[in-house]
Structure formats: C-alpha cells, structure tokens
Amino acid sequence: MSILTVETRPFDNQKPGTSGLRKKVPHFQQPNYAENFIQAIFDAADVPEGGTLVVGGDGRFFNREVVGTVIRMAAANGFGRVVVGRDGLLSTPAASNLIRQRKAAGGIILSASHNPGGPDGDFGIKYNVANGGPAPEGVTERIYARTRDLSQYRISDAQAPDLSQPGTTRIEAMDVEIVDPVADYAALMETLFDFDAIRAAIAGGLTLRFDAMHAITGPYATEILERRLGAPAGSVVNAVPLEDFGGGHPDPNVVWAAPLVDHLRSANAPAFGAASDGDGDRNMILGKGIVVTPSDSLAILAANAHLAKGYAGGISGIARSMPTSQAADRVAAKLKIGMFETPTGWKFFGNLLDAGKVTICGEESSGTGSDHVREKDGLWAVLLWLNILAVRGMGVADIVHEHWKTYGRNYYQRHDYEEVDKKAAEDLMDSLRGRLASMAGQRFGTLVVSEADDFSYKDPVDGSVSTGQGVRIIFSGGSRIVFRLSGTGTKGATLRVYLERFEANPDKHGLPVEEALKELIDTADAIGEIRKRTGRSEPDVRT
Ligand code: G1P
Ligand code: ZN
C-alpha cells in the first residue's frame, strides 16, 4: 500500500449549488472529476489530523465507486477513521446523525436527492461539517476556490474494502468501519417518539402506506414502521433501493408519487400515507383523500410537537425558508416563540439550531426537521405525524381542517418551469430586479403591491449576509408572489414561482387551490412576463 500524488487540472464547473455539486453521471465519470472535488473538500475543510469522516449515499448509480474513491482519498489525506454505511448506503439524515454521534470532523454524502438516477441520471457530492449539517457558504466558497487552482490529489493505491461486511479494516493508517446504516438512526427515533403509543394505534386499526420510491428509505422504513411499530408487511412499498430508482424520479410530490396519491383517494385508502425522496430527507404526508401541503405540515407539526416525548417541553422557535408559506408564523405567534425566515436551503438553519433559537424547521419543498440532526428528515416527519395521530385519535384531514379553523388557511402553490433557456430565465429575474423600486403602489386586478424586494438575509448568529435570494412581491392583505431560480437543477434553468394567499374565513377554506390563487397566478405572469420570456404557457410541475 502506498499513497499516490496524482497530477490533475482544475475543472471550471465545480461550484457547489443549493445542496452540493450536482451533475449528470457521465460528467462525474470524467477522469479526475470526482477526485478533484473530493480533494478540494479535504483541502478546504481543515480536517484535524486523525479525524473521523462519515461516508455514504443514497445508493444511486455510481454511488459505490465514489464511496470507494472517498475512502482511498481519506486514507491519503490524514483521516484516522472513516465510518461507512454498509453497501455504501446512508440516508442524508442518518449520515447527519452519525457525524454527530461519532463526533466526526465531517461527512461526504453522495446524492442528487430527488433527481433521477442511472447511467444518464444525476449524481452529487455534498460535504457536511461537524455539527452534521451541510457546509455553510463560507466553506462551500472555499471548496469552490480550491477546485479552481488544484493541481494534485492524493489517493491510496489500496483496493477499496468490500462494503458488504460490517466490521473494521484498515487502509494505510486509517480504520474503515462499516456500520449498519439503519441501527443508530432507528435508536434516535425511539428517543424522540412514543413508539408504544404508535404501535398501539397501529394495532388498533391505524392503517398506513409508505412509498419508499425505490430509494434509500426502504430499509429504514421497513425496520421502523414494519418491524418496530408493527405495521403489516407490505405497508412499505417500493422498499428495495435501486440504482435508477426503477426509472422514476424519487421525488415525493403529486406528480412523481401519483400512485400513492391515487391509492389514498381510492375506496380502500389507508388512514395515513407518506413518501420520501432519493436520499430520505424529504417527506410527503397524506391522509384518506387529502394531500397535506408541506407548508401546512410544518405549521401543524410545530403546533402539535409537544405531544411527542422528545418535544414535550415545547419548542424554542420555528424557522422556514423565505418562499415557504407563512402558516408556521401564525403558530409561532400563538406559542409566543421565535420565528425566522431564511434563504432557501437547509444550510441556513444550522446556526439557528446550534444556537437553540429554533427546534423545528421546514421548507415548502417537502422538507421538515428538528434539532435532532442538522438535515431535514423524511421519516422523522412521518413518525411525528404518526405520534400526533396516535395521541389525538383523529384522522389527518380532521387535524388539517381544525388547524385552518384555528389559524386561518394559507392557500399556497409552487409553479416550476423546468429546463428553461438559462439566459431567458436570468433576464426574467434581472428585469424583475430592475423594476423592484417602482413596483410599490402598482395595481393588478384587485391586488395592490405594498412591498417588493430581493430577499437578503443576515444570519442572527454569525452576522453573515446572503443577498439575491429571491424576488418577493407582497400585496396589501399579505398575499405574496416569489420568483427565484433553482440552485439544484442540472440542465438549463428552473424558474420557481411561489404563490400564497391568506384566508381567515373558515367558510372559504374549501376552495380548490388553483381557484383560490387564480388572480395571483395571472398576476405572476403579468409581472414576471413568464410567457413572453420563456415561451411557456403552463408550468411543468405544480406542487
Ligand atoms: C430545492 C428546494 C430547496 C431545498 C433544495 C435541496 O432547491 O427548493 O427548498 O433545500 O432543493 O433539497 P432549489 O432547486 O429550489 O434551489
Ligand atoms: Zn433529498
């Protein structure tokens, strides 16, 4: 065994996005492409000599190869130990938990989340820091800077170990510990939720279906929901992770999880339905005949969290990303706790969680989580919902309707225009920014603009400032339209348009969402010139 220093040249397209570096698989398969990025992470991360690194991924195509590369490079870059999920598998929240439990210096998570996988699909590499959360912007900027002047990387010439056997082996001076990917995570869940109460509710007839979408949560959900909580075998569907997710997008929304949505609308629907995404950090929550909007789910979880033993003392505060609906703000106001509005991306919650300012966080993009790890956590949300259902003895729809009655309803929808010409999308945003100053007072139908800005955020803990985080147009009465470009796409640009209208009157809580938002949808096109600039008359996805 010896450590090789390999000459390389920088790639100019290794800038981490909202959630690490994501590209198509063939891009990552170019010689030195993954190696360069991994070396840039190690160089930028200030790893303590002999430190521990956690490694794992969502099992998509190319996962196994890159796990092997990370291990061989970690051995050549001064790590004392890597902790790897068996077969190279770790869900994103389970990786975050392991980093914290093992007091690791950081972790490398291989995933492109909900993007499709396979030889022509997407792949991604993300670095998480010692608190278990995604690297903050200062670190990702250092990584990016390093990718641009890298001339060598270090790698052991040893073979990567067999990942299928739990136990510890050695490469160079480094221990390689292969662990059961589920065990520590399941144990953590048992400390947060009342498994006895959930088990009793399931035995008493609380029926459920969890769709793992052939992605990473299959083994986690089978262990927790079926083995530990007693849901009948088969309650977890599409439970075997596949390298191409069975050809689908492992994205838990009404489009990609349509079979689950249809099942929950059918005559033999279970009481509760849920799904998670490729790497297990997102969730979708359904009840008989109802899909719970992620923004509503965040508000409902925050309002009811005290019913679970891990949160019995109450929550300290709530954070949501700026485009997420303001439903949670109403809960925070009622509970008289802090409410924080951050830019899109889980990394902005890390400081607030570390400082104890918030307990629960969420994003409109199906992400909810708490201070138990530093990532969003799909199964955590599922278990908190089950815990609430078990304690309250009510159905999902009844809980949602009661919530709206108490707090009012924030009608909400996100429209995505995918693979739009990049230049056209950037011009659309520039044009909006150029008009912000003159927008206040303008009237669109019955809507009058009260404020318009490009969202910027000053982190209340470290004072760092993030600008250009999305154009907000706020109307008198509190309705909002937000425009931003996705930072996770791998082809062209994705324009996201977020629409929100508050309705206090319970008699008006039963409208179809698109009807309730009609005027805002038309106004978004008028202000954003979406049709004119992108040539699109309809969004590709409405969530
Ligand atoms: C999307 C979501 C965002 C989420 C991110 C990673 O980012 O909108 O909320 O944190 O994926 O899962 P975007 O593509 O909008 O930049
Ligand atoms: Zn994800």
Coordinates of C-alpha atoms and ligand atoms in Angstrom, one line a residue:
M1 CA 0.0 0.0 0.0
S2 CA 1.3 3.5 -0.8
I3 CA -0.1 7.0 -1.2
L4 CA 0.0 8.4 -4.7
T5 CA 0.1 12.0 -5.6
V6 CA -1.8 12.4 -8.9
E7 CA -1.3 15.4 -11.2
T8 CA -4.6 17.0 -12.3
R9 CA -6.0 20.1 -13.8
P10 CA -8.8 22.2 -12.4
F11 CA -12.4 21.9 -13.8
D12 CA -14.1 25.3 -14.1
N13 CA -17.6 24.0 -13.3
Q14 CA -17.4 22.7 -9.7
K15 CA -19.3 25.4 -7.9
P16 CA -21.5 23.8 -5.2
G17 CA -25.2 24.7 -5.6
T18 CA -28.1 24.8 -3.0
S19 CA -27.0 21.3 -2.0
G20 CA -23.5 20.3 -3.0
L21 CA -22.1 19.6 -6.5
R22 CA -24.7 18.0 -8.8
K23 CA -24.1 16.9 -12.4
K24 CA -25.1 14.2 -14.8
V25 CA -23.3 10.8 -14.1
P26 CA -21.2 11.0 -17.3
H27 CA -19.9 14.3 -16.1
F28 CA -18.8 12.8 -12.9
Q29 CA -17.3 9.8 -14.7
Q30 CA -14.7 12.0 -16.5
P31 CA -11.2 11.1 -15.3
N32 CA -10.3 13.0 -12.1
Y33 CA -13.6 14.9 -11.9
A34 CA -14.9 13.4 -8.6
E35 CA -11.3 13.1 -7.3
N36 CA -10.7 16.8 -7.8
F37 CA -13.8 17.8 -6.0
I38 CA -13.1 15.5 -3.1
Q39 CA -9.6 16.8 -2.7
A40 CA -10.9 20.4 -2.8
I41 CA -13.3 19.4 0.1
F42 CA -10.4 17.9 2.1
D43 CA -8.2 20.9 1.4
A44 CA -10.9 23.5 2.3
A45 CA -12.3 21.7 5.3
D46 CA -9.3 22.0 7.8
V47 CA -9.6 18.4 8.8
P48 CA -7.9 17.6 12.1
E49 CA -5.1 15.0 11.7
G50 CA -6.6 11.6 12.6
G51 CA -10.2 12.9 12.4
T52 CA -13.2 10.9 11.5
L53 CA -15.1 11.1 8.3
V54 CA -18.6 9.7 7.7
V55 CA -19.3 8.4 4.1
G56 CA -22.4 7.1 2.4
G57 CA -25.0 7.8 -0.2
D58 CA -28.5 7.2 -1.5
G59 CA -27.5 4.1 -3.5
R60 CA -27.9 5.6 -6.9
F61 CA -25.8 4.6 -9.9
F62 CA -22.1 5.4 -9.3
N63 CA -22.5 5.6 -5.5
R64 CA -20.4 2.5 -4.8
E65 CA -17.5 3.6 -7.0
V66 CA -17.3 7.1 -5.4
V67 CA -17.6 5.7 -1.9
G68 CA -14.5 3.6 -2.7
T69 CA -12.7 6.7 -4.0
V70 CA -13.6 8.8 -1.0
I71 CA -12.2 6.0 1.3
R72 CA -9.0 5.7 -0.6
M73 CA -8.5 9.5 -0.7
A74 CA -9.4 9.9 3.0
A75 CA -6.7 7.5 3.8
A76 CA -4.2 9.6 1.9
N77 CA -5.4 12.9 3.5
G78 CA -4.8 12.3 7.2
F79 CA -8.1 10.9 8.4
G80 CA -7.8 8.4 11.2
R81 CA -11.2 6.7 10.6
V82 CA -14.0 6.6 8.1
V83 CA -17.4 5.4 9.1
V84 CA -19.3 4.0 6.1
G85 CA -22.8 2.6 5.8
R86 CA -23.0 -1.0 4.7
D87 CA -23.0 -1.2 0.9
G88 CA -22.1 2.5 0.8
L89 CA -25.7 3.4 1.9
L90 CA -26.7 6.1 4.3
S91 CA -29.8 8.3 4.2
T92 CA -28.9 12.0 4.5
P93 CA -30.5 12.4 8.0
A94 CA -28.8 9.1 9.1
A95 CA -25.4 10.5 7.9
S96 CA -26.1 13.7 9.8
N97 CA -26.8 11.7 12.9
L98 CA -23.7 9.6 12.5
I99 CA -21.5 12.6 12.1
R100 CA -22.9 14.0 15.4
Q101 CA -22.8 10.6 17.3
R102 CA -19.2 9.9 16.2
K103 CA -18.0 13.4 16.7
A104 CA -16.7 13.2 13.2
A105 CA -14.9 16.1 11.5
G106 CA -17.5 15.9 8.8
G107 CA -19.1 13.7 6.2
I108 CA -19.4 13.2 2.5
I109 CA -22.9 12.4 1.3
L110 CA -23.3 11.1 -2.2
S111 CA -26.7 12.0 -3.6
A112 CA -28.6 14.1 -6.1
S113 CA -31.7 13.9 -3.7
H114 CA -34.9 13.7 -5.7
N115 CA -33.3 13.9 -9.2
P116 CA -33.5 10.8 -11.3
G117 CA -30.6 8.3 -11.2
G118 CA -29.0 5.7 -13.5
P119 CA -26.1 5.9 -16.0
D120 CA -27.7 9.0 -17.6
G121 CA -29.2 10.4 -14.4
D122 CA -27.8 12.7 -11.9
F123 CA -25.2 12.3 -9.2
G124 CA -24.0 14.6 -6.5
I125 CA -21.4 15.1 -3.8
K126 CA -22.1 17.1 -0.7
Y127 CA -19.9 18.0 2.3
N128 CA -21.4 18.2 5.8
V129 CA -19.5 19.8 8.7
A130 CA -19.0 18.6 12.3
N131 CA -22.5 19.7 13.5
G132 CA -23.9 17.2 11.0
G133 CA -25.3 19.9 8.7
P134 CA -24.5 21.0 5.1
A135 CA -21.3 23.1 4.9
P136 CA -22.1 26.8 5.3
E137 CA -21.5 29.2 2.4
G138 CA -18.0 30.2 3.7
V139 CA -16.9 26.6 3.4
T140 CA -18.5 25.9 0.1
E141 CA -16.9 29.1 -1.2
R142 CA -13.5 27.8 0.0
I143 CA -14.2 24.5 -1.7
Y144 CA -15.1 26.2 -4.9
A145 CA -12.0 28.4 -4.8
R146 CA -9.8 25.3 -4.3
T147 CA -11.4 23.5 -7.3
R148 CA -10.1 26.3 -9.4
D149 CA -6.4 26.1 -8.5
L150 CA -6.0 22.4 -7.7
S151 CA -3.0 20.7 -9.4
Q152 CA -2.8 17.4 -7.5
Y153 CA -4.8 15.0 -5.4
R154 CA -3.7 12.3 -3.0
I155 CA -5.1 8.7 -3.0
S156 CA -4.1 5.4 -1.6
D157 CA -3.4 2.7 -4.2
A158 CA -5.0 0.2 -2.0
Q159 CA -8.2 -1.5 -3.1
A160 CA -11.4 -0.1 -1.6
P161 CA -12.7 -2.5 1.0
D162 CA -15.7 -4.8 0.5
L163 CA -18.5 -2.7 1.6
S164 CA -20.9 -5.5 2.3
Q165 CA -19.3 -6.7 5.5
P166 CA -19.9 -4.8 8.8
G167 CA -16.7 -4.5 10.8
T168 CA -13.4 -2.6 10.8
T169 CA -10.5 -3.0 8.4
R170 CA -7.5 -0.8 7.7
I171 CA -6.2 1.2 4.7
E172 CA -2.9 2.9 5.2
A173 CA -3.0 4.3 8.8
M174 CA -6.8 4.7 8.7
D175 CA -9.6 2.5 10.1
V176 CA -12.5 1.8 7.8
E177 CA -15.6 0.9 9.9
I178 CA -18.6 -0.4 8.1
V179 CA -21.8 0.0 10.0
D180 CA -25.5 -1.0 9.7
P181 CA -26.9 2.2 8.1
V182 CA -30.2 1.9 10.0
A183 CA -29.4 1.0 13.6
D184 CA -28.2 4.3 15.1
Y185 CA -30.9 6.3 13.3
A186 CA -33.7 4.0 14.4
A187 CA -32.4 4.2 18.0
L188 CA -32.5 8.0 17.8
M189 CA -36.1 7.9 16.6
E190 CA -37.0 5.8 19.6
T191 CA -35.8 8.6 21.9
L192 CA -38.0 11.2 20.2
F193 CA -41.3 9.4 19.7
D194 CA -43.6 7.3 21.7
F195 CA -43.2 4.0 19.9
D196 CA -45.6 2.2 22.3
A197 CA -48.4 4.7 21.6
I198 CA -47.9 4.4 17.8
R199 CA -47.7 0.6 18.0
A200 CA -50.9 0.5 19.9
A201 CA -52.6 2.9 17.4
I202 CA -51.5 0.7 14.5
A203 CA -52.6 -2.5 16.3
G204 CA -55.9 -0.7 16.9
G205 CA -56.5 0.0 13.2
L206 CA -54.4 3.0 12.2
T207 CA -53.6 1.8 8.6
L208 CA -50.7 3.3 6.6
R209 CA -48.8 3.1 3.4
F210 CA -45.2 4.4 3.0
D211 CA -43.8 4.7 -0.5
A212 CA -40.0 4.5 -0.5
M213 CA -39.9 5.1 -4.3
H214 CA -37.1 2.5 -4.7
A215 CA -34.8 4.9 -2.8
I216 CA -32.8 4.9 0.4
T217 CA -35.7 5.0 2.9
G218 CA -36.8 1.4 2.0
P219 CA -34.6 -0.3 4.6
Y220 CA -35.2 2.4 7.2
A221 CA -39.0 2.4 6.8
T222 CA -39.2 -1.4 6.8
E223 CA -37.2 -1.6 10.0
I224 CA -39.0 1.2 11.8
L225 CA -42.6 1.0 10.5
E226 CA -43.0 -2.7 10.0
R227 CA -40.6 -4.4 12.4
R228 CA -40.6 -2.0 15.3
L229 CA -44.1 -0.4 15.1
G230 CA -45.9 -3.5 13.8
A231 CA -47.4 -2.1 10.5
P232 CA -48.3 -5.2 8.5
A233 CA -45.7 -6.5 6.0
G234 CA -46.3 -4.7 2.7
S235 CA -47.2 -1.3 4.3
V236 CA -43.9 -0.1 3.0
V237 CA -44.0 -0.3 -0.8
N238 CA -41.2 0.1 -3.4
A239 CA -38.9 -0.8 -0.5
V240 CA -35.9 -2.1 -2.3
P241 CA -33.4 0.7 -3.3
L242 CA -32.5 0.5 -6.9
E243 CA -29.6 2.3 -8.7
D244 CA -32.0 4.0 -11.1
F245 CA -35.0 4.2 -8.7
G246 CA -36.9 2.0 -11.0
G247 CA -36.7 4.6 -13.7
G248 CA -38.8 7.2 -11.8
H249 CA -38.0 10.5 -10.1
P250 CA -37.7 9.7 -6.4
D251 CA -39.5 13.0 -5.6
P252 CA -42.4 12.8 -3.2
N253 CA -45.0 15.1 -4.8
V254 CA -48.3 14.7 -6.5
V255 CA -46.6 14.2 -9.9
W256 CA -44.0 11.6 -9.1
A257 CA -45.8 9.9 -6.3
A258 CA -49.1 9.8 -8.2
P259 CA -49.7 6.1 -7.5
L260 CA -49.6 6.8 -3.7
V261 CA -51.9 9.8 -4.1
D262 CA -54.3 7.7 -6.2
H263 CA -54.2 5.0 -3.5
L264 CA -55.1 7.5 -0.8
R265 CA -58.0 8.6 -2.8
S266 CA -59.3 5.1 -3.5
A267 CA -62.1 3.3 -1.7
N268 CA -59.7 1.1 0.3
A269 CA -57.4 4.0 1.2
P270 CA -55.4 3.7 4.5
A271 CA -55.7 6.4 7.1
F272 CA -52.2 7.7 6.6
G273 CA -49.9 7.8 3.6
A274 CA -46.3 9.1 3.2
A275 CA -43.3 9.0 0.9
S276 CA -39.7 10.1 0.9
D277 CA -37.2 11.1 -1.7
G278 CA -33.9 9.6 -3.1
D279 CA -31.8 10.4 0.0
G280 CA -34.5 10.3 2.6
D281 CA -34.6 13.9 3.7
R282 CA -37.9 14.9 2.1
N283 CA -41.4 13.8 3.0
M284 CA -44.9 13.9 1.7
I285 CA -47.8 13.4 4.0
L286 CA -51.2 12.3 3.0
G287 CA -54.4 11.2 4.7
K288 CA -57.5 9.5 3.3
G289 CA -58.5 11.8 0.5
I290 CA -56.1 14.6 1.4
V291 CA -52.5 15.7 0.5
V292 CA -51.0 17.9 3.2
T293 CA -49.2 20.9 1.7
P294 CA -45.6 20.9 3.1
S295 CA -46.0 24.4 4.5
D296 CA -49.2 23.3 6.3
S297 CA -47.4 20.2 7.6
L298 CA -44.7 22.3 9.1
A299 CA -47.2 24.5 10.9
I300 CA -49.2 21.5 12.1
L301 CA -46.1 19.7 13.3
A302 CA -44.9 22.8 15.2
A303 CA -48.4 23.3 16.8
N304 CA -48.5 19.6 17.9
A305 CA -44.9 18.7 18.6
H306 CA -45.4 18.8 22.3
L307 CA -47.5 15.6 22.0
A308 CA -44.3 13.6 21.3
K309 CA -42.0 12.9 24.1
G310 CA -38.9 14.3 22.5
Y311 CA -40.6 17.8 22.4
A312 CA -42.8 17.5 25.5
G313 CA -41.1 20.6 27.0
G314 CA -42.2 22.7 24.0
I315 CA -40.3 24.1 21.0
S316 CA -38.0 27.1 21.3
G317 CA -38.7 28.6 17.9
I318 CA -39.5 27.8 14.2
A319 CA -37.6 28.6 11.0
R320 CA -38.8 28.4 7.5
S321 CA -37.2 29.3 4.1
M322 CA -38.5 32.6 2.7
P323 CA -40.7 31.1 -0.1
T324 CA -42.4 28.7 2.4
S325 CA -45.9 29.8 3.3
Q326 CA -46.4 31.9 6.4
A327 CA -48.7 29.3 8.0
A328 CA -46.0 28.5 10.6
D329 CA -45.6 32.1 11.5
R330 CA -49.1 32.1 12.9
V331 CA -48.3 29.1 15.1
A332 CA -45.1 30.8 16.4
A333 CA -47.1 34.0 17.2
K334 CA -49.7 31.9 19.1
L335 CA -47.0 30.0 21.0
K336 CA -45.1 33.2 21.5
I337 CA -41.9 31.7 20.3
G338 CA -39.3 33.0 17.8
M339 CA -39.9 32.8 14.0
F340 CA -37.0 33.0 11.5
E341 CA -37.2 33.5 7.7
T342 CA -34.1 32.2 6.0
P343 CA -33.0 31.8 2.3
T344 CA -33.7 28.5 0.5
G345 CA -31.6 25.6 1.6
W346 CA -31.2 23.6 4.8
K347 CA -27.7 25.0 5.5
F348 CA -29.2 28.3 6.7
F349 CA -31.0 26.5 9.6
G350 CA -27.7 25.1 11.1
N351 CA -26.7 28.2 13.1
L352 CA -30.2 28.7 14.4
L353 CA -30.4 25.1 15.5
D354 CA -27.0 25.1 17.1
A355 CA -27.8 28.3 19.0
G356 CA -31.0 26.8 20.3
K357 CA -33.0 29.5 18.7
V358 CA -35.3 27.1 16.9
T359 CA -36.4 23.5 17.4
I360 CA -38.3 22.9 14.2
C361 CA -37.5 24.0 10.6
G362 CA -39.1 23.5 7.3
E363 CA -39.2 24.3 3.6
E364 CA -42.1 24.3 1.1
S365 CA -40.1 21.7 -0.9
S366 CA -41.2 18.9 1.3
G367 CA -38.5 19.3 3.9
T368 CA -39.2 19.3 7.7
G369 CA -36.9 18.5 10.5
S370 CA -35.7 19.4 14.0
D371 CA -32.7 19.9 16.2
H372 CA -32.2 16.1 16.4
V373 CA -29.9 16.2 13.4
R374 CA -28.8 19.0 11.1
E375 CA -30.6 17.9 7.9
K376 CA -34.2 17.7 7.0
D377 CA -35.6 14.3 7.8
G378 CA -38.4 12.5 5.9
L379 CA -39.0 9.6 8.3
W380 CA -38.8 12.0 11.3
A381 CA -41.8 13.9 9.9
V382 CA -43.7 10.7 9.2
L383 CA -43.1 9.5 12.8
L384 CA -44.1 12.8 14.3
W385 CA -47.3 12.7 12.3
L386 CA -48.0 9.1 13.4
N387 CA -47.3 10.1 17.0
I388 CA -49.7 13.0 16.7
L389 CA -52.4 10.8 15.1
A390 CA -51.9 8.2 17.8
V391 CA -52.3 10.7 20.7
R392 CA -55.1 12.7 19.2
G393 CA -57.0 9.8 17.8
M394 CA -58.1 11.9 14.8
G395 CA -57.7 11.5 11.1
V396 CA -55.2 13.5 9.0
A397 CA -58.0 15.6 7.2
D398 CA -59.7 16.4 10.5
I399 CA -56.4 17.6 12.0
V400 CA -55.7 19.8 9.0
H401 CA -59.2 21.3 8.9
E402 CA -59.1 22.0 12.6
H403 CA -55.8 23.7 12.2
W404 CA -57.1 26.0 9.4
K405 CA -60.1 26.9 11.6
T406 CA -57.8 27.9 14.5
Y407 CA -55.1 29.7 12.5
G408 CA -56.7 30.5 9.1
R409 CA -55.6 28.9 5.8
N410 CA -52.6 30.0 3.8
Y411 CA -53.5 28.9 0.3
Y412 CA -50.2 28.0 -1.4
Q413 CA -48.8 26.6 -4.6
R414 CA -45.4 26.5 -6.3
H415 CA -45.1 26.5 -10.1
D416 CA -41.9 25.2 -11.7
Y417 CA -40.8 25.9 -15.2
E418 CA -38.1 23.4 -15.9
E419 CA -35.3 23.4 -18.4
V420 CA -35.9 26.9 -19.4
D421 CA -33.3 28.6 -21.5
K422 CA -30.7 29.9 -19.0
K423 CA -30.3 33.3 -20.5
A424 CA -34.1 33.9 -20.7
A425 CA -34.5 32.9 -17.1
E426 CA -31.7 35.1 -15.9
D427 CA -33.1 38.0 -18.0
L428 CA -36.5 37.5 -16.5
M429 CA -35.0 37.8 -13.0
D430 CA -32.9 40.8 -13.9
S431 CA -35.9 42.5 -15.4
L432 CA -37.8 41.9 -12.2
R433 CA -35.0 43.2 -10.1
G434 CA -34.7 46.3 -12.3
R435 CA -38.4 47.1 -11.6
L436 CA -38.5 46.5 -7.9
A437 CA -38.1 50.1 -6.9
S438 CA -41.1 51.3 -8.9
M439 CA -43.4 48.4 -8.0
A440 CA -45.0 49.6 -4.7
G441 CA -48.4 51.0 -5.3
Q442 CA -49.0 49.3 -8.7
R443 CA -52.4 47.6 -9.1
F444 CA -53.1 44.2 -10.7
G445 CA -56.8 43.5 -10.7
T446 CA -57.8 43.8 -7.0
L447 CA -54.2 43.3 -5.9
V448 CA -52.0 46.3 -4.9
V449 CA -48.3 45.9 -4.4
S450 CA -47.3 47.0 -0.9
E451 CA -43.6 46.0 -1.0
A452 CA -41.2 44.4 -3.4
D453 CA -37.6 43.4 -2.8
D454 CA -34.8 40.9 -3.5
F455 CA -34.6 38.9 -0.3
S456 CA -31.4 39.2 1.7
Y457 CA -30.6 37.5 5.0
K458 CA -28.4 38.4 7.8
D459 CA -27.6 35.4 10.0
P460 CA -28.5 36.4 13.5
V461 CA -25.8 34.1 14.9
D462 CA -22.7 34.8 12.9
G463 CA -23.8 38.0 11.1
S464 CA -23.0 36.7 7.6
V465 CA -25.1 38.2 4.9
S466 CA -26.6 36.3 1.9
T467 CA -28.1 38.5 -0.9
G468 CA -30.1 37.9 -4.1
Q469 CA -32.2 35.1 -2.5
G470 CA -35.4 35.6 -4.5
V471 CA -37.7 38.4 -5.6
R472 CA -40.6 38.9 -3.2
I473 CA -43.7 40.8 -4.3
I474 CA -46.0 41.4 -1.4
F475 CA -49.5 42.8 -1.8
S476 CA -51.7 44.6 0.7
G477 CA -53.6 42.0 2.6
G478 CA -50.4 39.8 2.8
S479 CA -50.7 37.8 -0.4
R480 CA -47.3 37.1 -2.0
I481 CA -45.6 36.1 -5.2
V482 CA -42.0 35.0 -5.0
F483 CA -39.7 34.4 -8.0
R484 CA -36.4 32.6 -7.8
L485 CA -34.2 30.3 -9.9
S486 CA -33.4 26.8 -8.7
G487 CA -29.9 26.2 -7.4
T488 CA -30.1 22.4 -7.8
G489 CA -31.0 21.8 -11.4
T490 CA -28.6 20.2 -13.8
K491 CA -30.0 21.3 -17.2
G492 CA -30.9 24.8 -18.3
A493 CA -32.7 26.8 -15.6
T494 CA -35.7 26.1 -13.4
L495 CA -37.9 29.1 -12.6
R496 CA -39.8 28.7 -9.4
V497 CA -42.8 30.9 -8.8
Y498 CA -44.4 30.7 -5.3
L499 CA -47.9 31.9 -4.7
E500 CA -49.6 32.5 -1.4
R501 CA -52.9 34.0 -0.2
F502 CA -54.2 34.0 3.4
E503 CA -57.8 33.3 4.1
A504 CA -59.1 33.8 7.6
N505 CA -62.8 32.9 7.0
P506 CA -63.4 29.2 7.6
D507 CA -66.4 29.3 5.2
K508 CA -63.8 29.9 2.4
H509 CA -61.3 27.2 3.4
G510 CA -62.7 24.6 1.0
L511 CA -61.8 26.2 -2.4
P512 CA -59.7 24.3 -4.9
V513 CA -56.2 25.8 -4.5
E514 CA -56.0 27.0 -8.1
E515 CA -59.3 28.8 -7.9
A516 CA -58.2 30.5 -4.6
L517 CA -54.9 31.6 -6.3
K518 CA -56.3 32.4 -9.7
E519 CA -55.7 36.1 -9.5
L520 CA -52.2 35.7 -8.1
I521 CA -51.3 33.2 -10.9
D522 CA -52.4 35.6 -13.6
T523 CA -50.6 38.4 -11.8
A524 CA -47.4 36.4 -11.6
D525 CA -47.4 36.1 -15.4
A526 CA -48.2 39.8 -15.9
I527 CA -45.4 40.9 -13.6
G528 CA -42.9 38.2 -14.5
E529 CA -43.6 38.1 -18.2
I530 CA -43.2 34.4 -17.9
R531 CA -45.0 33.5 -21.2
K532 CA -43.3 36.2 -23.2
R533 CA -39.8 35.5 -21.9
T534 CA -39.8 31.7 -21.6
G535 CA -42.3 30.8 -24.2
R536 CA -44.1 28.6 -21.6
S537 CA -47.8 29.0 -21.1
E538 CA -48.0 26.4 -18.3
P539 CA -45.7 25.3 -15.5
D540 CA -44.2 21.7 -15.8
V541 CA -45.0 21.0 -12.2
R542 CA -47.4 22.4 -9.6
T543 CA -46.7 21.4 -6.1
Ligands
G1P1 C1 -34.5 22.8 -3.8 C2 -35.6 23.3 -2.9 C3 -35.0 23.7 -1.6 C4 -34.2 22.5 -1.0 C5 -33.2 22.0 -2.0 C6 -32.4 20.8 -1.5 O1 -33.6 23.8 -4.1 O2 -36.4 24.3 -3.4 O3 -36.0 24.1 -0.7 O4 -33.5 23.0 0.2 O5 -33.8 21.7 -3.2 O6 -33.3 19.8 -1.3 P1 -33.7 24.8 -5.4 O7 -33.7 23.8 -6.6 O8 -35.0 25.5 -5.3 O9 -32.5 25.7 -5.3
ZN2 ZN -33.3 14.9 -0.7

